[in-house]
mmCIF file of C-alpha atoms and ligand atoms in Angstrom:
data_model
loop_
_atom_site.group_PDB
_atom_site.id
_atom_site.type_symbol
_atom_site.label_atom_id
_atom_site.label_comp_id
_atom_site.label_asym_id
_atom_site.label_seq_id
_atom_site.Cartn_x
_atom_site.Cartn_y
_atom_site.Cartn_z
ATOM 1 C CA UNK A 15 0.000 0.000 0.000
ATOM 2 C CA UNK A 16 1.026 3.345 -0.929
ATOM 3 C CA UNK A 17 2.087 5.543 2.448
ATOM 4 C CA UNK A 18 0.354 8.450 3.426
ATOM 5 C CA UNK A 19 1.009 11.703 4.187
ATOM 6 C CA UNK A 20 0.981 13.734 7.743
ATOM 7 C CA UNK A 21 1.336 17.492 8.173
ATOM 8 C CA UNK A 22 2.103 19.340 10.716
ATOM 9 C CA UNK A 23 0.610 22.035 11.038
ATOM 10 C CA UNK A 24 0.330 25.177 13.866
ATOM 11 C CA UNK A 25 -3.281 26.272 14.246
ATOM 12 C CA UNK A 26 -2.974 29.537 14.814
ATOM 13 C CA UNK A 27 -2.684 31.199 18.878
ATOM 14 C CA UNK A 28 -6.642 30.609 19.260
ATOM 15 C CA UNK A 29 -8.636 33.270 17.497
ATOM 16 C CA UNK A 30 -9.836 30.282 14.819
ATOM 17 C CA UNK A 31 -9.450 33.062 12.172
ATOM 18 C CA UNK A 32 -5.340 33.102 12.568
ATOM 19 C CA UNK A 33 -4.871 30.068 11.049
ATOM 20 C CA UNK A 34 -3.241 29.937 7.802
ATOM 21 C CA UNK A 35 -4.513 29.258 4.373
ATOM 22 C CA UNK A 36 -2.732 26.101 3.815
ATOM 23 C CA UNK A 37 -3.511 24.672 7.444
ATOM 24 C CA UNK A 38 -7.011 25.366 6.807
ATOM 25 C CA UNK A 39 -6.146 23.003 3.576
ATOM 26 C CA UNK A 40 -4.800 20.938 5.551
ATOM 27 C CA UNK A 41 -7.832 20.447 7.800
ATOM 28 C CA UNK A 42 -10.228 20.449 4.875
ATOM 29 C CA UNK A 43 -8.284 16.842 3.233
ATOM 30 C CA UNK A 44 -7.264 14.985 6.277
ATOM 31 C CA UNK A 45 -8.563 11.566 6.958
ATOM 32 C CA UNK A 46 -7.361 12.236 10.336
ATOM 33 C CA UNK A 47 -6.991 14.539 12.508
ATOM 34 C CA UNK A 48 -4.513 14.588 15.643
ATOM 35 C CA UNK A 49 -5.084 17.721 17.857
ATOM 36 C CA UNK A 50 -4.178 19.369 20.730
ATOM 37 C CA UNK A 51 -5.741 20.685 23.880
ATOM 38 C CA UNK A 52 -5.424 24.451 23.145
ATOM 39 C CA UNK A 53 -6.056 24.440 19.484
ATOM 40 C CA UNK A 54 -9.779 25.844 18.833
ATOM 41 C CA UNK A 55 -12.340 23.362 18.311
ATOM 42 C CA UNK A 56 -14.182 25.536 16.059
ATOM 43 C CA UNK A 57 -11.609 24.623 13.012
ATOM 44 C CA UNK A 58 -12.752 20.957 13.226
ATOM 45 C CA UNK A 59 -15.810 21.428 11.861
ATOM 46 C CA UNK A 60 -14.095 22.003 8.220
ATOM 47 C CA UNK A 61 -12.977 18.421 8.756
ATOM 48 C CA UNK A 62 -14.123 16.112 6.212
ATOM 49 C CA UNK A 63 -17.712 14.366 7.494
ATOM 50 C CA UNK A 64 -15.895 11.113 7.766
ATOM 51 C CA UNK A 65 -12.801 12.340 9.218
ATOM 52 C CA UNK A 66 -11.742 10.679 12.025
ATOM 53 C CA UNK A 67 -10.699 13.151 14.761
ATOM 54 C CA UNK A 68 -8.539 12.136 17.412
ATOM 55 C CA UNK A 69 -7.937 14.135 20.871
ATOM 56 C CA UNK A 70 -4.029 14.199 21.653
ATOM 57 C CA UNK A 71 -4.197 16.216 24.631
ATOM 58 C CA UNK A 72 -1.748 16.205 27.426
ATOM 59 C CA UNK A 73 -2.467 15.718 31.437
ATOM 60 C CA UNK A 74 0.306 17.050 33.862
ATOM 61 C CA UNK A 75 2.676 14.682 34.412
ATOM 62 C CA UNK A 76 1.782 12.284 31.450
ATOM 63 C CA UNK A 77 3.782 13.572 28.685
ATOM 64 C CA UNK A 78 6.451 11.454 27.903
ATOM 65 C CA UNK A 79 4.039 8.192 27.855
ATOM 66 C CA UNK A 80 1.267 10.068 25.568
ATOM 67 C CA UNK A 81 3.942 11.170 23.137
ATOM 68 C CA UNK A 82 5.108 7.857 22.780
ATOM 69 C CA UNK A 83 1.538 6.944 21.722
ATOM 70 C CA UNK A 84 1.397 10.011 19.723
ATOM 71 C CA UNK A 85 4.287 8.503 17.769
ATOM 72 C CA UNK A 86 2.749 5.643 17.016
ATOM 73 C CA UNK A 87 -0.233 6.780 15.758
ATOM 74 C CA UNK A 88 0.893 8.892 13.235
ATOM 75 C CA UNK A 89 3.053 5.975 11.581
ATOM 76 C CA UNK A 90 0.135 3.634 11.591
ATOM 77 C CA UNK A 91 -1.967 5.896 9.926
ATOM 78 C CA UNK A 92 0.215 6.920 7.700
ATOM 79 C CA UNK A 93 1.433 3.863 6.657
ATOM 80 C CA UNK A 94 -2.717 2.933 6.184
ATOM 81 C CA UNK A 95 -1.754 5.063 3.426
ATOM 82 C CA UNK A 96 -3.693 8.073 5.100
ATOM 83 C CA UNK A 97 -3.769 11.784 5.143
ATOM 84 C CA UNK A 98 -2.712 12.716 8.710
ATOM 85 C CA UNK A 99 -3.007 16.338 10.147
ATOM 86 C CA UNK A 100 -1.320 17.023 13.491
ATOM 87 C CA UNK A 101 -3.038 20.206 14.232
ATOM 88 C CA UNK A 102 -0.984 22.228 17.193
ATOM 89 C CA UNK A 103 -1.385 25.399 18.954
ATOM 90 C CA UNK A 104 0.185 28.353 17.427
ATOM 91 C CA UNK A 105 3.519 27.270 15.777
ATOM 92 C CA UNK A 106 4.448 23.458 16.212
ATOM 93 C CA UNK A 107 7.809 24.527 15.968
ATOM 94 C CA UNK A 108 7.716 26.278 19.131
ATOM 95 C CA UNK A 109 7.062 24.525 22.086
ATOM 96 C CA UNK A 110 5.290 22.372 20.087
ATOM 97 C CA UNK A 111 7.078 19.165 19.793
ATOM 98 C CA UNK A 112 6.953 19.268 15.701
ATOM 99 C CA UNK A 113 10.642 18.429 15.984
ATOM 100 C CA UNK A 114 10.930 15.319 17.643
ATOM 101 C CA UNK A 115 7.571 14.130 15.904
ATOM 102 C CA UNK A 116 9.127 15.455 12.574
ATOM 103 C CA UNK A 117 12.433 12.471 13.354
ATOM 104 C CA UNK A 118 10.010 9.847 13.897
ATOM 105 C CA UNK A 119 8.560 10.133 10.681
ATOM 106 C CA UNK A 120 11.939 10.666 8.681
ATOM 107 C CA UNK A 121 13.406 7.704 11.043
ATOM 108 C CA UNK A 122 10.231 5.341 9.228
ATOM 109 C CA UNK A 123 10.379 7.329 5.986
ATOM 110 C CA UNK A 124 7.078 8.622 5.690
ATOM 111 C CA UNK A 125 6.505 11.778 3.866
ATOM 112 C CA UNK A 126 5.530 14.763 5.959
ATOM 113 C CA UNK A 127 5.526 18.947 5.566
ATOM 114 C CA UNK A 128 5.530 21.455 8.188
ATOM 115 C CA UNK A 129 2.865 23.768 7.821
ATOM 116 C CA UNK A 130 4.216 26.943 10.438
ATOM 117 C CA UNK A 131 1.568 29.034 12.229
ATOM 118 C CA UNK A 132 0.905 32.247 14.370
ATOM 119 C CA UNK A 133 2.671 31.891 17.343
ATOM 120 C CA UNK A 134 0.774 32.790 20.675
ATOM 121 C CA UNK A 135 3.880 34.800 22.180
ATOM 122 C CA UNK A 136 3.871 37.504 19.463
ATOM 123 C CA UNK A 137 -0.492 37.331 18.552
ATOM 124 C CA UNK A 138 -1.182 37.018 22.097
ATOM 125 C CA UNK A 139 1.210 40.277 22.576
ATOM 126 C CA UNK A 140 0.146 42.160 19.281
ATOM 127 C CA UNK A 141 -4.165 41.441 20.416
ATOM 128 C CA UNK A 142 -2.598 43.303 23.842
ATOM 129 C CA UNK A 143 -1.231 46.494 21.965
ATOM 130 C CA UNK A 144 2.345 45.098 22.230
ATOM 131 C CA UNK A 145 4.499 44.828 19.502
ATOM 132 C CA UNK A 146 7.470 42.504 20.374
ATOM 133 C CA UNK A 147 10.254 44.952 18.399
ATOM 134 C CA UNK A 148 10.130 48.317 17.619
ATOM 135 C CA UNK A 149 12.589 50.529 15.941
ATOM 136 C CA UNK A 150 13.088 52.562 19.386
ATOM 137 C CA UNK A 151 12.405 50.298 22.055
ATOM 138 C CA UNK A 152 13.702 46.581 21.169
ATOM 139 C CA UNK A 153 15.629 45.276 18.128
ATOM 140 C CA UNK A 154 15.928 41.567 19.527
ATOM 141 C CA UNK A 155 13.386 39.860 21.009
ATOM 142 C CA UNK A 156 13.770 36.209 22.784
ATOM 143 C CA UNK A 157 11.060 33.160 23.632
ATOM 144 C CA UNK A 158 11.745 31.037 26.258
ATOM 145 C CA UNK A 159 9.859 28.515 28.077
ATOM 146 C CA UNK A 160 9.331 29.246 31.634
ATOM 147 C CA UNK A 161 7.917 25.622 33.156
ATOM 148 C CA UNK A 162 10.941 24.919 34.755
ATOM 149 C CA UNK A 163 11.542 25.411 38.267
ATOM 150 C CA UNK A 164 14.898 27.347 39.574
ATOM 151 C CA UNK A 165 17.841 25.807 39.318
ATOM 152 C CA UNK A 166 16.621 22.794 37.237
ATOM 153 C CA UNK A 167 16.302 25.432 34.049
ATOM 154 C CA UNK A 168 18.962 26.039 31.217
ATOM 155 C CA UNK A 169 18.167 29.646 31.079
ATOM 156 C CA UNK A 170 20.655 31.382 31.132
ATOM 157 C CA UNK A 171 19.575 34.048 32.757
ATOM 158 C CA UNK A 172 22.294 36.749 32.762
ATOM 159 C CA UNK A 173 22.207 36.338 28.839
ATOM 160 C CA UNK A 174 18.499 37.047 28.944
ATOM 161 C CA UNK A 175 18.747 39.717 31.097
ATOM 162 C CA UNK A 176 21.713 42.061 29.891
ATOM 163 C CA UNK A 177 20.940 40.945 26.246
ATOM 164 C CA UNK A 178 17.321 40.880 24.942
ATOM 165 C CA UNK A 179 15.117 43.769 24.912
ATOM 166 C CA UNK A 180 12.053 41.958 24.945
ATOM 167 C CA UNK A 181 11.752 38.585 26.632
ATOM 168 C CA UNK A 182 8.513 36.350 25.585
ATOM 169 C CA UNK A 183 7.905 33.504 28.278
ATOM 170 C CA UNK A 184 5.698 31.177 27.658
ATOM 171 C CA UNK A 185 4.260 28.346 30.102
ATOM 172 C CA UNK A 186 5.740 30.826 33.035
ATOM 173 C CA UNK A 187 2.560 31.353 35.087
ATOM 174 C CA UNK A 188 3.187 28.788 37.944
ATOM 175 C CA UNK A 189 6.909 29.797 38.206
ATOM 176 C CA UNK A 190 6.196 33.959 37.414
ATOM 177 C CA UNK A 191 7.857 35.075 40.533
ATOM 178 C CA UNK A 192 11.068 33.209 40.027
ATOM 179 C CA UNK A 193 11.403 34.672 36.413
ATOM 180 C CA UNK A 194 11.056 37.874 37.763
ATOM 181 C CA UNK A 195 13.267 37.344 40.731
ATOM 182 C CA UNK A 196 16.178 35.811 38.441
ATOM 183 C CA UNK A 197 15.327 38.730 35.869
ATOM 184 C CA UNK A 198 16.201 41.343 38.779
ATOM 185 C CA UNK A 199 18.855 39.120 40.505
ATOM 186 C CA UNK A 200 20.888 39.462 36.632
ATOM 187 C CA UNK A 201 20.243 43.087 36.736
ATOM 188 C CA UNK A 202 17.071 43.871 35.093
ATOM 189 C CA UNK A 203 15.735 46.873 37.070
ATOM 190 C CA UNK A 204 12.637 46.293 38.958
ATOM 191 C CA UNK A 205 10.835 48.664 36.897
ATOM 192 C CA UNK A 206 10.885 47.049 34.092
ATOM 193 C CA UNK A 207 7.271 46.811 32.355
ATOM 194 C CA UNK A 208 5.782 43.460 32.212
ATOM 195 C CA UNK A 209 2.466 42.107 30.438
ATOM 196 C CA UNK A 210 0.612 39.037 31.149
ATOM 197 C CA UNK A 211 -1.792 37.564 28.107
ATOM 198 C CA UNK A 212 -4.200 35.146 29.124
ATOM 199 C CA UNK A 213 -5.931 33.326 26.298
ATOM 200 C CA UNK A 214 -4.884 35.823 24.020
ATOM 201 C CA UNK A 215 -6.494 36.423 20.678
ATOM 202 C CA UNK A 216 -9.916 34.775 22.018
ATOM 203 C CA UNK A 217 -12.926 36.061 23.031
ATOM 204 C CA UNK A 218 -11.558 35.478 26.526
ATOM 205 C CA UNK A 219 -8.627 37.485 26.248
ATOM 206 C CA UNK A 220 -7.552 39.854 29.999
ATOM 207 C CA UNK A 221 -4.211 41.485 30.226
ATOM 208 C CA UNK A 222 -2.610 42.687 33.568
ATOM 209 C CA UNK A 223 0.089 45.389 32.828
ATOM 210 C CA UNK A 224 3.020 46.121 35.839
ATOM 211 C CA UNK A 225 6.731 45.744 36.487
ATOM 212 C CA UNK A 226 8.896 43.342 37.631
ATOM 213 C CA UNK A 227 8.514 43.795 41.006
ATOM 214 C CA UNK A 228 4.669 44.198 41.021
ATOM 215 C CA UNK A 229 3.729 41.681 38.412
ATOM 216 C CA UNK A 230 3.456 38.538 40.603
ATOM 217 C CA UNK A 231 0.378 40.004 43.424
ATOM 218 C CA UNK A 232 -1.132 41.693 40.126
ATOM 219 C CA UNK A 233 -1.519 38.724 38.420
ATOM 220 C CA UNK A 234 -2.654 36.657 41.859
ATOM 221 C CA UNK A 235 -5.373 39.465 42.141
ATOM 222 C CA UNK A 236 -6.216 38.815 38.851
ATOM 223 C CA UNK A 237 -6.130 35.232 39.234
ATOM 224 C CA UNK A 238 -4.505 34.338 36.004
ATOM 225 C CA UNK A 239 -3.864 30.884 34.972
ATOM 226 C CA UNK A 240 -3.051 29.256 31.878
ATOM 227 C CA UNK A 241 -2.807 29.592 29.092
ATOM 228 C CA UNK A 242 -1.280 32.822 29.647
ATOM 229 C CA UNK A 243 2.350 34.736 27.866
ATOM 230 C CA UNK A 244 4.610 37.114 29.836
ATOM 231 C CA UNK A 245 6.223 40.073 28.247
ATOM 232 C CA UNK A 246 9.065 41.693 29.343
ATOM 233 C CA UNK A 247 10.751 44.498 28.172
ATOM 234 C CA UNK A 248 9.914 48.658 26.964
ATOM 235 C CA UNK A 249 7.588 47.463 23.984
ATOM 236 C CA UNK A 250 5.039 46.673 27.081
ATOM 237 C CA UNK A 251 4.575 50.814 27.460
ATOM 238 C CA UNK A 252 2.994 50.890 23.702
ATOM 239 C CA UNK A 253 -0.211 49.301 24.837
ATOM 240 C CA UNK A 254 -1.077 52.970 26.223
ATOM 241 C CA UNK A 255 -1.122 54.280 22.868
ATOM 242 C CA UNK A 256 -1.890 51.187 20.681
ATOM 243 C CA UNK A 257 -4.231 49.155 22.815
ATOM 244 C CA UNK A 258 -6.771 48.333 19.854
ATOM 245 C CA UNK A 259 -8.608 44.989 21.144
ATOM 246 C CA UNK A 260 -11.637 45.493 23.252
ATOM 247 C CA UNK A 261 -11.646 42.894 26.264
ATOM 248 C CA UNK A 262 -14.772 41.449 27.817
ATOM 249 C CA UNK A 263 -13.449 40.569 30.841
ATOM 250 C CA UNK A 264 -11.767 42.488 34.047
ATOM 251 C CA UNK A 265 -9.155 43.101 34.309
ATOM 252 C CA UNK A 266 -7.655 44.919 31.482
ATOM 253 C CA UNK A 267 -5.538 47.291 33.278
ATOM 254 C CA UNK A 268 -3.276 49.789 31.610
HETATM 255 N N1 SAH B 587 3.160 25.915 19.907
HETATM 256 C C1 SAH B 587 2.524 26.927 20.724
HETATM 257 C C2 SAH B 587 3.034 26.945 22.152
HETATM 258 C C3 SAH B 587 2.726 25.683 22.932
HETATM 259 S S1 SAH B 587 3.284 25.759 24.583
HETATM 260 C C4 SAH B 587 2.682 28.291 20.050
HETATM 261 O O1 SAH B 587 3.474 28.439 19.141
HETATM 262 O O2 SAH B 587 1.981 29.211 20.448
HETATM 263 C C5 SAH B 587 1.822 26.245 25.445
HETATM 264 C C6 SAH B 587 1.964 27.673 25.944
HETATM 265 O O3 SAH B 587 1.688 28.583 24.894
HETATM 266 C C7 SAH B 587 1.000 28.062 27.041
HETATM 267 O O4 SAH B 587 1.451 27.644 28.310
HETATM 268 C C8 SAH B 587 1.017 29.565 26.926
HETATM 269 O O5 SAH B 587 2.187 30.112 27.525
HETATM 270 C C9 SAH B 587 1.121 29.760 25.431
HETATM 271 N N2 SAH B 587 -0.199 29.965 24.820
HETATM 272 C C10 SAH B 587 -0.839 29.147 23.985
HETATM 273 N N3 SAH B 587 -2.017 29.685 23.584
HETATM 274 C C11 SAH B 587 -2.099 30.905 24.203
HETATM 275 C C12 SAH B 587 -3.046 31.967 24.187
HETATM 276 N N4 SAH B 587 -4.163 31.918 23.447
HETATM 277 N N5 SAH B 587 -2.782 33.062 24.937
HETATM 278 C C13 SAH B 587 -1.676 33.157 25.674
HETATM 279 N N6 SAH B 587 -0.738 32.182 25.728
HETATM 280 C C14 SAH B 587 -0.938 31.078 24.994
#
């Protein structure tokens, strides 16, 4: 039997409207579909009728064994000689475990693309009036994931704080106050501005604006959770002139 085909392809940050052309292809001529928990469920009703749609979300503390599985699945159904679409949040580059799904799939020769998408660091901080560079105010700009508790990271975090002018975390919300103590601890002055995004680009979307030193209590008043970016850097002071998207929901503070 002739193999199949899988793409992988980034959703969009979760506005369903973000994604691209070609991933909304994508969608349209799968036989199945493999998506993720933060992807919008709204783009799997261009799914074929007999698609066969299959939930790949992650629990805490079950990764490793689920991507195994993950794995697995896309061989077998591409070597049914099926179209596969791994639909991801945002980019499946970033964060998104496109690579090491990507290896599998060379490592059993089965043809596959990469279809890139919007990633939720820079929508989720654009939808908040933030652009992450600006001629004046930040010419580099750096993403890190921010799960990792201190000391078990491999940030390093004098790099990140005497060398990028804006600083995207993503997955930081349950370790927010050590980010922002290392930040300050390398030298980043306490008064640096720092935005929070919580499901950015939806419907849903609050923002909580402060500094480093403030951010952490504004953010438990606010009771953010995730999924949720951090922004660090001057760009964060644009909002108050570029703010564009109306939020539903308290708080939006300035
Ligand atoms: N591949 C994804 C990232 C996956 S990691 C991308 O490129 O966007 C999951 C993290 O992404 C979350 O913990 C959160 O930090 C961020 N995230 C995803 N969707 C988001 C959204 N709508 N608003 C804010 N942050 C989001």
């Amino acid at each position: 039997m002739e193999k199949g085909k899988v793409y992988l392809v980034g959703a969009g940050p979760g506005n369903p409207k973000l994604i691209t052309l070609y991933g909304m292809e994508c969608i349209q001529k799968a036989d199945v579909i493999a998506y993720d928990r933060l992807i919008s469920k709204e783009l799997l009703q261009y799914a074929k009728k007999d698609a066969e749609l299959i939930y790949c979300g992650k629990e805490p503390g079950k990764h490793a064994q689920i991507q195994e599985q993950i794995h697995q699945l896309l061989v077998e159904k591409a070597l049914q000689g099926k179209i596969v679409t791994r639909l991801k949040g945002g980019d499946p580059c970033v964060f998104g475990r496109a690579g090491e799904e990507a290896e599998v799939l060379a490592k059993h020769h089965i043809p596959f693309e990469i279809v890139p998408g919007v990633t939720a660091g820079i929508a989720a901080a654009a939808y908040a009036g933030i652009p992450v560079t600006h001629r004046e105010y930040a010419s580099a700009v750096t993403i890190v994931a921010g799960h990792r508790k201190k000391g078990k990271e491999h940030i390093n975090w004098e790099a990140l704080a005497k060398g990028s002018d804006t600083i995207v975390f993503y997955m930081g919300i349950s370790n927010l106050d050590d980010i922002c103590e290392s930040l300050m601890a390398y030298g980043k002055s306490p008064h640096t501005p720092v935005a929070i995004v919580e499901w950015g680009t939806t419907n849903e979307q609050r923002t909580v604006v402060g500094d480093l030193a403030t951010i952490v209590e504004k953010a438990k008043q606010a009771n953010i959770s995730c999924p949720a970016v951090v922004i660090v850097g001057q760009v964060v002071k644009l909002r108050e002139k570029i703010n564009w998207f109306v939020e539903q929901f308290e708080p939006a503070y300035t």
